[in-house]
Short mmCIF file of C-alpha atoms in Angstrom, two decimals:
data_model
loop_
_atom_site.label_atom_id
_atom_site.label_comp_id
_atom_site.label_asym_id
_atom_site.label_seq_id
_atom_site.Cartn_x
_atom_site.Cartn_y
_atom_site.Cartn_z
CA UNK A 38 5.79 -10.19 13.90
CA UNK A 39 2.51 -11.55 15.20
CA UNK A 40 -0.12 -9.48 13.44
CA UNK A 41 -3.91 -9.55 13.58
CA UNK A 42 -5.79 -8.20 10.57
CA UNK A 43 -9.43 -7.38 11.33
CA UNK A 44 -11.52 -6.98 8.17
CA UNK A 45 -15.10 -5.86 7.60
CA UNK A 46 -17.53 -8.75 7.16
CA UNK A 47 -19.58 -7.30 4.31
CA UNK A 48 -17.43 -9.04 1.69
CA UNK A 49 -15.16 -12.05 1.91
CA UNK A 50 -11.38 -11.48 1.83
CA UNK A 51 -10.76 -11.06 -1.07
CA UNK A 52 -14.21 -10.19 -2.47
CA UNK A 53 -15.70 -12.33 -5.21
CA UNK A 54 -16.78 -9.23 -7.11
CA UNK A 55 -16.90 -5.58 -5.98
CA UNK A 56 -15.24 -4.59 -2.73
CA UNK A 57 -12.44 -2.19 -1.88
CA UNK A 58 -11.49 -2.47 1.78
CA UNK A 59 -11.63 -6.26 1.95
CA UNK A 60 -9.58 -6.47 -1.24
CA UNK A 61 -6.84 -4.26 0.23
CA UNK A 62 -6.85 -6.27 3.46
CA UNK A 63 -6.32 -9.41 1.38
CA UNK A 64 -3.38 -7.93 -0.54
CA UNK A 65 -1.75 -6.73 2.69
CA UNK A 66 -2.36 -10.00 4.55
CA UNK A 67 -0.95 -12.21 1.81
CA UNK A 68 2.13 -10.02 1.35
CA UNK A 69 2.86 -10.06 5.08
CA UNK A 70 2.57 -13.85 5.09
CA UNK A 71 4.86 -14.03 2.05
CA UNK A 72 7.44 -12.01 3.96
CA UNK A 73 7.38 -14.51 6.81
CA UNK A 74 5.19 -12.83 9.41
CA UNK A 75 2.65 -14.69 11.56
CA UNK A 76 -0.68 -13.23 10.46
CA UNK A 77 -4.16 -14.04 11.73
CA UNK A 78 -7.11 -12.80 9.72
CA UNK A 79 -10.46 -12.14 11.40
CA UNK A 80 -12.94 -12.17 8.51
CA UNK A 81 -15.90 -13.99 6.99
CA UNK A 82 -15.66 -17.77 6.93
CA UNK A 83 -15.60 -17.97 3.13
CA UNK A 84 -12.42 -15.88 2.94
CA UNK A 85 -9.40 -17.32 1.13
CA UNK A 86 -6.02 -16.70 2.72
CA UNK A 87 -2.64 -18.20 3.56
CA UNK A 88 -2.89 -16.58 6.99
CA UNK A 89 -4.62 -18.21 9.96
CA UNK A 90 -8.33 -17.53 9.41
CA UNK A 91 -10.67 -16.86 12.32
CA UNK A 92 -14.18 -17.00 10.82
CA UNK A 93 -16.52 -14.40 12.32
CA UNK A 94 -19.54 -15.31 10.20
CA UNK A 95 -20.19 -18.10 7.74
CA UNK A 96 -20.22 -16.07 4.53
CA UNK A 97 -19.83 -12.46 3.39
CA UNK A 98 -22.77 -10.51 4.76
CA UNK A 99 -23.60 -8.64 1.55
CA UNK A 100 -24.05 -11.89 -0.36
CA UNK A 101 -26.10 -13.61 2.38
CA UNK A 102 -29.82 -12.92 1.78
CA UNK A 103 -30.75 -14.06 5.31
CA UNK A 104 -28.72 -11.28 6.97
CA UNK A 105 -30.78 -8.23 7.85
CA UNK A 106 -28.47 -6.52 10.34
CA UNK A 107 -24.67 -6.60 10.13
CA UNK A 108 -24.00 -5.16 13.60
CA UNK A 109 -24.37 -8.41 15.61
CA UNK A 110 -21.77 -10.15 13.46
CA UNK A 111 -19.26 -7.36 13.87
CA UNK A 112 -19.81 -7.33 17.64
CA UNK A 113 -19.09 -11.06 17.74
CA UNK A 114 -15.98 -10.45 15.64
CA UNK A 115 -14.66 -7.85 18.10
CA UNK A 116 -15.21 -10.24 20.99
CA UNK A 117 -13.18 -12.91 19.19
CA UNK A 118 -10.37 -10.38 18.72
CA UNK A 119 -10.58 -9.26 22.35
CA UNK A 120 -10.27 -12.81 23.65
CA UNK A 121 -7.05 -13.38 21.68
CA UNK A 122 -5.56 -9.89 21.85
CA UNK A 123 -2.56 -10.96 23.96
CA UNK A 124 -1.39 -13.27 21.19
CA UNK A 125 -0.44 -10.40 18.86
CA UNK A 126 2.15 -7.65 18.67
CA UNK A 127 -0.24 -5.44 16.68
CA UNK A 128 -4.00 -5.45 16.14
CA UNK A 129 -4.71 -3.84 12.77
CA UNK A 130 -8.34 -2.77 12.40
CA UNK A 131 -10.01 -1.97 9.09
CA UNK A 132 -13.51 -1.72 10.59
CA UNK A 133 -13.99 2.03 11.05
CA UNK A 134 -14.64 3.00 14.67
CA UNK A 135 -16.66 0.18 16.18
CA UNK A 136 -13.71 -1.20 18.16
CA UNK A 137 -12.69 2.06 19.84
CA UNK A 138 -14.54 1.75 23.21
CA UNK A 139 -13.71 -1.96 23.63
CA UNK A 140 -9.98 -1.65 22.94
CA UNK A 141 -9.25 1.62 24.67
CA UNK A 142 -6.97 -0.08 27.20
CA UNK A 143 -4.97 -1.61 24.34
CA UNK A 144 -4.92 1.45 22.11
CA UNK A 145 -1.12 1.60 21.88
CA UNK A 146 -1.01 -1.90 20.38
CA UNK A 147 -3.71 -1.16 17.81
CA UNK A 148 -3.58 0.43 14.41
CA UNK A 149 -6.69 1.66 12.63
CA UNK A 150 -6.70 2.35 8.91
CA UNK A 151 -9.54 4.67 7.98
CA UNK A 152 -10.76 3.60 4.55
CA UNK A 153 -13.78 5.88 4.18
CA UNK A 154 -14.63 9.53 3.81
CA UNK A 155 -13.98 11.68 6.88
CA UNK A 156 -15.77 14.89 5.94
CA UNK A 157 -19.02 13.96 7.67
CA UNK A 158 -19.63 16.27 10.68
CA UNK A 159 -20.80 13.41 12.90
CA UNK A 160 -17.29 11.93 12.87
CA UNK A 161 -15.53 14.86 14.57
CA UNK A 162 -16.89 14.29 18.10
CA UNK A 163 -16.26 10.55 17.71
CA UNK A 164 -12.56 10.81 16.94
CA UNK A 165 -12.11 13.70 19.37
CA UNK A 166 -13.27 11.34 22.12
CA UNK A 167 -10.62 8.70 21.27
CA UNK A 168 -7.41 10.66 20.55
CA UNK A 169 -5.08 7.93 21.85
CA UNK A 170 -5.73 5.50 19.00
CA UNK A 171 -3.01 5.41 16.29
CA UNK A 172 -4.63 6.11 12.93
CA UNK A 173 -3.49 5.68 9.34
CA UNK A 174 -4.91 7.61 6.40
CA UNK A 175 -4.85 6.32 2.84
CA UNK A 176 -4.28 9.79 1.34
CA UNK A 177 -3.53 13.34 2.44
CA UNK A 178 -6.87 14.54 1.18
CA UNK A 179 -8.72 12.12 3.43
CA UNK A 180 -7.27 13.83 6.52
CA UNK A 181 -8.25 17.41 5.88
CA UNK A 182 -11.69 17.45 7.59
CA UNK A 183 -10.52 15.67 10.76
CA UNK A 184 -9.87 17.21 14.18
CA UNK A 185 -6.38 16.76 15.70
CA UNK A 186 -5.91 13.01 16.09
CA UNK A 187 -3.03 10.55 16.45
CA UNK A 188 -2.02 10.15 12.83
CA UNK A 189 0.96 7.80 12.54
CA UNK A 190 1.21 7.52 8.77
CA UNK A 191 -0.31 7.77 5.33
CA UNK A 192 -0.14 4.47 3.49
CA UNK A 193 -1.48 4.35 -0.07
CA UNK A 194 -3.15 1.15 -1.20
CA UNK A 195 -1.14 -1.42 -3.11
CA UNK A 196 -1.76 -4.36 -5.44
CA UNK A 197 0.27 -7.51 -6.11
CA UNK A 198 2.53 -6.70 -9.01
CA UNK A 199 1.40 -9.71 -11.03
CA UNK A 200 -2.32 -9.41 -10.33
CA UNK A 201 -3.27 -7.16 -13.26
CA UNK A 202 -0.56 -7.66 -15.88
CA UNK A 203 0.78 -4.93 -18.10
CA UNK A 204 -0.76 -4.53 -21.56
CA UNK A 205 1.54 -2.63 -23.94
CA UNK A 206 -1.40 -1.65 -26.17
CA UNK A 207 -5.16 -1.26 -25.94
CA UNK A 208 -6.95 -3.79 -28.11
CA UNK A 209 -10.50 -2.83 -27.25
CA UNK A 210 -10.81 0.73 -28.51
CA UNK A 211 -13.18 1.70 -25.69
CA UNK A 212 -13.25 3.78 -22.53
CA UNK A 213 -13.86 2.01 -19.22
CA UNK A 214 -15.92 2.87 -16.16
CA UNK A 215 -15.46 0.53 -13.18
CA UNK A 216 -17.00 0.80 -9.73
CA UNK A 217 -20.45 1.54 -8.35
CA UNK A 218 -23.47 3.10 -9.99
CA UNK A 219 -23.98 5.93 -7.53
CA UNK A 220 -24.39 9.73 -7.72
CA UNK A 221 -20.96 10.49 -6.25
CA UNK A 222 -19.18 8.22 -8.76
CA UNK A 223 -20.86 10.19 -11.59
CA UNK A 224 -21.45 7.49 -14.20
CA UNK A 225 -23.59 10.11 -15.96
CA UNK A 226 -20.43 12.13 -16.56
CA UNK A 227 -18.69 9.06 -17.97
CA UNK A 228 -21.50 8.54 -20.46
CA UNK A 229 -21.45 12.19 -21.54
CA UNK A 230 -17.66 12.26 -21.89
CA UNK A 231 -17.54 9.12 -24.01
CA UNK A 232 -20.50 10.20 -26.14
CA UNK A 233 -19.04 13.63 -26.85
CA UNK A 234 -15.64 12.10 -27.60
CA UNK A 235 -17.23 9.63 -30.00
CA UNK A 236 -15.66 6.61 -28.28
CA UNK A 237 -17.52 3.49 -27.03
CA UNK A 238 -17.92 3.17 -23.27
CA UNK A 239 -18.07 -0.07 -21.30
CA UNK A 240 -19.39 0.14 -17.74
CA UNK A 241 -18.56 -2.64 -15.26
CA UNK A 242 -20.31 -1.71 -12.05
CA UNK A 243 -22.58 -2.92 -9.29
CA UNK A 244 -25.88 -1.38 -8.29
CA UNK A 245 -26.48 -1.31 -4.54
CA UNK A 246 -30.01 -1.32 -3.17
CA UNK A 247 -29.44 2.24 -1.93
CA UNK A 248 -28.77 3.35 -5.52
CA UNK A 249 -31.52 1.38 -7.24
CA UNK A 250 -33.65 4.47 -7.93
CA UNK A 251 -30.67 6.39 -9.30
CA UNK A 252 -29.94 3.49 -11.62
CA UNK A 253 -33.49 3.05 -12.87
CA UNK A 254 -34.37 6.73 -13.14
CA UNK A 255 -31.10 8.29 -14.34
CA UNK A 256 -28.39 5.95 -15.57
CA UNK A 257 -30.32 3.13 -17.21
CA UNK A 258 -32.31 5.54 -19.43
CA UNK A 259 -29.04 7.27 -20.43
CA UNK A 260 -27.51 3.95 -21.44
CA UNK A 261 -30.58 3.04 -23.44
CA UNK A 262 -30.34 6.33 -25.36
CA UNK A 263 -26.71 5.75 -26.35
CA UNK A 264 -26.09 2.54 -28.32
CA UNK A 265 -22.30 2.81 -27.95
CA UNK A 266 -22.56 2.57 -24.16
CA UNK A 267 -22.54 -1.00 -22.83
CA UNK A 268 -23.42 -1.96 -19.26
CA UNK A 269 -21.66 -5.17 -18.17
CA UNK A 270 -22.46 -5.36 -14.45
CA UNK A 271 -20.13 -6.59 -11.71
CA UNK A 272 -16.97 -8.38 -12.80
CA UNK A 273 -14.39 -10.55 -11.03
CA UNK A 274 -10.62 -10.18 -10.84
CA UNK A 275 -9.88 -12.18 -13.98
CA UNK A 276 -12.43 -10.20 -15.98
CA UNK A 277 -11.02 -6.98 -14.55
CA UNK A 278 -7.59 -7.62 -16.06
CA UNK A 279 -9.12 -7.99 -19.52
CA UNK A 280 -11.56 -5.14 -19.04
CA UNK A 281 -9.02 -2.57 -17.86
CA UNK A 282 -6.07 -3.83 -19.87
CA UNK A 283 -7.87 -3.51 -23.21
CA UNK A 284 -9.30 -0.05 -22.50
CA UNK A 285 -7.96 3.14 -24.06
CA UNK A 286 -8.39 4.83 -20.69
CA UNK A 287 -10.26 4.57 -17.44
CA UNK A 288 -12.77 7.33 -16.73
CA UNK A 289 -12.85 8.34 -13.06
CA UNK A 290 -15.30 11.27 -13.09
CA UNK A 291 -16.01 11.39 -9.36
CA UNK A 292 -17.86 14.18 -7.59
CA UNK A 293 -16.95 13.51 -3.95
CA UNK A 294 -13.83 13.49 -1.71
CA UNK A 295 -12.69 9.98 -2.69
CA UNK A 296 -10.24 8.83 0.03
CA UNK A 297 -8.17 6.82 -2.45
CA UNK A 298 -9.80 5.20 -5.48
CA UNK A 299 -8.40 1.69 -5.85
CA UNK A 300 -9.57 1.40 -9.44
CA UNK A 301 -7.06 4.08 -10.49
CA UNK A 302 -4.07 1.95 -9.53
CA UNK A 303 -5.74 -1.14 -10.94
CA UNK A 304 -5.83 0.59 -14.31
CA UNK A 305 -2.26 1.83 -13.88
CA UNK A 306 -1.09 -1.72 -13.20
CA UNK A 307 -2.37 -2.67 -16.67
CA UNK A 308 -0.64 0.36 -18.20
CA UNK A 309 -4.02 1.99 -18.85
CA UNK A 310 -4.04 5.77 -18.28
CA UNK A 311 -6.70 7.42 -16.13
CA UNK A 312 -8.77 10.51 -16.88
CA UNK A 313 -9.91 11.68 -13.45
CA UNK A 314 -11.67 14.68 -11.97
CA UNK A 315 -9.73 16.71 -9.43
CA UNK A 316 -11.40 15.46 -6.25
CA UNK A 317 -10.14 13.82 -3.08
CA UNK A 318 -6.99 11.77 -3.53
CA UNK A 319 -6.82 12.04 -7.34
CA UNK A 320 -3.87 14.51 -7.46
CA UNK A 321 -1.91 12.24 -5.12
CA UNK A 322 -2.43 9.12 -7.21
CA UNK A 323 -2.35 10.36 -10.81
CA UNK A 324 0.72 12.16 -12.11
CA UNK A 325 -0.74 14.55 -14.65
CA UNK A 326 0.64 13.88 -18.12
CA UNK A 327 2.33 10.62 -17.06
CA UNK A 328 -0.18 8.16 -15.63
CA UNK A 329 -3.19 10.07 -16.91
CA UNK A 330 -4.85 13.46 -16.97
CA UNK A 331 -6.46 15.39 -14.12
CA UNK A 332 -9.43 17.50 -15.24
CA UNK A 333 -11.96 19.86 -13.70
CA UNK A 334 -14.80 19.79 -16.24
CA UNK A 335 -16.45 17.59 -18.84
CA UNK A 336 -14.96 19.77 -21.60
CA UNK A 337 -11.47 19.14 -20.24
CA UNK A 338 -12.22 15.43 -19.89
CA UNK A 339 -13.30 15.20 -23.54
CA UNK A 340 -10.07 16.90 -24.60
CA UNK A 341 -8.04 14.59 -22.33
CA UNK A 342 -9.64 11.48 -23.78
CA UNK A 343 -8.48 12.56 -27.22
CA UNK A 344 -4.89 12.81 -25.91
CA UNK A 345 -4.53 9.55 -23.95
CA UNK A 346 -2.95 7.87 -26.97
CA UNK A 347 0.07 10.16 -26.51
CA UNK A 348 0.83 8.70 -23.08
CA UNK A 349 3.37 5.90 -22.79
CA UNK A 350 1.67 2.87 -21.25
CA UNK A 351 5.02 1.58 -19.97
CA UNK A 352 5.42 4.81 -18.00
CA UNK A 353 1.94 4.33 -16.56
CA UNK A 354 2.96 0.87 -15.37
CA UNK A 355 6.23 2.19 -13.94
CA UNK A 356 4.32 4.81 -11.93
CA UNK A 357 2.34 1.95 -10.42
CA UNK A 358 5.41 -0.14 -9.64
CA UNK A 359 7.19 2.74 -7.92
CA UNK A 360 4.45 3.49 -5.38
CA UNK A 361 1.43 1.22 -5.48
CA UNK A 362 2.47 -2.42 -5.16
CA UNK A 363 1.45 -4.63 -2.25
CA UNK A 364 5.13 -4.92 -1.34
CA UNK A 365 5.37 -1.13 -0.97
CA UNK A 366 2.19 -1.08 1.12
CA UNK A 367 3.36 -3.89 3.42
CA UNK A 368 6.78 -2.29 3.89
CA UNK A 369 5.20 0.96 5.01
CA UNK A 370 2.81 -0.77 7.40
CA UNK A 371 5.64 -2.83 8.87
CA UNK A 372 7.51 0.37 9.71
CA UNK A 373 4.48 1.51 11.67
CA UNK A 374 3.98 -1.89 13.31
CA UNK A 375 7.58 -1.88 14.51
CA UNK A 376 7.18 1.55 16.02
CA UNK A 377 4.06 0.44 17.88
CA UNK A 378 5.63 -2.82 19.07
CA UNK A 379 8.96 -1.24 20.00
CA UNK A 380 12.35 -1.07 18.31
CA UNK A 381 13.42 -4.65 19.12
CA UNK A 382 12.43 -5.82 15.63
CA UNK A 383 14.40 -3.26 13.65
CA UNK A 384 17.49 -5.45 13.30
CA UNK A 385 15.54 -8.14 11.46
CA UNK A 386 15.21 -6.17 8.24
CA UNK A 387 17.55 -3.95 6.21
CA UNK A 388 17.42 -0.27 7.14
CA UNK A 389 16.08 0.74 3.72
CA UNK A 390 12.91 -1.25 4.47
CA UNK A 391 12.15 0.79 7.59
CA UNK A 392 10.77 3.97 6.08
CA UNK A 393 7.26 5.21 5.67
CA UNK A 394 5.38 6.19 2.54
CA UNK A 395 6.72 9.10 0.48
CA UNK A 396 3.33 10.60 1.28
CA UNK A 397 3.98 10.77 5.04
CA UNK A 398 2.82 14.03 6.60
CA UNK A 399 4.31 16.30 9.27
CA UNK A 400 3.65 14.76 12.66
CA UNK A 401 3.65 11.19 11.36
CA UNK A 402 6.07 8.60 12.63
CA UNK A 403 9.56 9.29 11.24
CA UNK A 404 12.78 7.39 11.57
CA UNK A 405 15.95 8.83 13.10
CA UNK A 406 17.85 8.74 9.82
CA UNK A 407 17.15 9.00 6.12
CA UNK A 408 13.92 10.96 6.51
CA UNK A 409 15.02 13.92 4.41
CA UNK A 410 14.59 12.04 1.13
CA UNK A 411 10.83 12.44 1.44
CA UNK A 412 10.96 16.18 0.96
CA UNK A 413 13.80 16.38 -1.55
CA UNK A 414 13.09 18.15 -4.86
CA UNK A 415 11.76 15.65 -7.35
CA UNK A 416 10.77 13.14 -4.66
CA UNK A 417 7.31 11.54 -4.84
CA UNK A 418 6.16 13.71 -1.96
CA UNK A 419 7.36 16.88 -3.66
CA UNK A 420 5.71 15.80 -6.90
CA UNK A 421 2.47 15.12 -5.09
CA UNK A 422 2.50 18.58 -3.54
CA UNK A 423 3.30 20.15 -6.90
CA UNK A 424 0.45 18.32 -8.60
CA UNK A 425 -1.95 19.18 -5.79
CA UNK A 426 -1.13 22.84 -6.19
CA UNK A 427 -2.01 23.05 -9.86
CA UNK A 428 -4.73 25.51 -10.76
#
C-alpha cells in the first residue's frame, strides 16, 4: 500500500528523549516499511526513518529554542500533505484535529488516531461537526467521553520486539518512575509508595515549562527529604532498557484518564511488572496478577510492591509479545487501511493477518469471517472486560 504517516512536529520521529506519539509513529512506520509497504513520513527534518521523509520543519519544535509558536509549522505540514494527497491510498494523521476542515473532501481516505485525552468538554462540538472522519482509539477507556463518531477500530500501541530486551531478573533492587513530572502523573504518590515500602526509587522524567512550579514547589522538596529517592532526568532509549530492565517494578500511579500509557508496555517488554492505579486504560493493558497489579490506593500500592517478586517475569514478557508488539500494531492498522482503500488488497496477505485488535468494540470495522474469536471466553477481549469489571 501507499501510506502517508503524518506526525506531530514537537519531537522528531523517533524522539531523542521523551515523547509518546512520535515514538509510536516511528514504530508503526518502520514496521510497515519492513513489511514492504511504500510509506511516506511527514515529520520534522531531523527524523530518522527508512520511509520517504518529507521534512516539515528543520528540527523538532520542542528542542528548537527559536520556535515560539508551533501552529505555523503544522499548517505548512498540512499543505505539504494536501499537495501530495493523490499519491497515497491512505493518509494516516496523528496530529489531533487540525487537519479536519482541510481534508473534509478526502475524509474517506484518511485515518485519524487520537492519542490524547478526550474527556475535555470543548472536544465534543468539534468531533460532532466532523462525523465523517474515520477515527481510531488507542484504548476503550479513551472513547467513553466522546459523542457518536465514526470509530473504525481500537489499536493498542506496540513496540519492536527487540527494542527493550527481556531481563529474567532485576539487578537494581529499586522501583522505577518514568515519564513526566506533572500533577496528573502523580510522582508524589510514587515517592510515598516507595518510601513506605522501604525500597529505593529512581525517577527518570522530564519537567516541562508548564510544570516547572509543580516541580520546584512540590516534587523537588519531596525528593530532597528522602535520600533513597533519586532523580535522573530525561533518558534515551538505550538508557531506558537498563533503567526499566533492572527495576523491581514500574510505578504508574496516575490520577487522570490516561488514554494508553506507553511506559507500561515498555516495562512489560523488559519483563518488569507494573504497579498501576486503576485509571484510564490501565485495566486494558495490565492483567492483574500476571503483568502487574492494579490498585486503587497508596495502601494497596505498598502491598502490591511487596508482592511483585512473586510474579514471573517471563509471563510479563509473554503478555507483551501477545498483544503489544509493533508487528501486532501494524497488522491491525493494515486491516483498517485495507477497508478504507477497498478490498482489492486482501488477497496479498494471509487471511489470519486481516483481523483487528482483540480490543475492537461494537460498531468497529469487522471482517466477514473469523470475528467471533474476539468475544470467546478466555479471549483477550473477554479478559479485558473481566479485568475492567473488578471492584
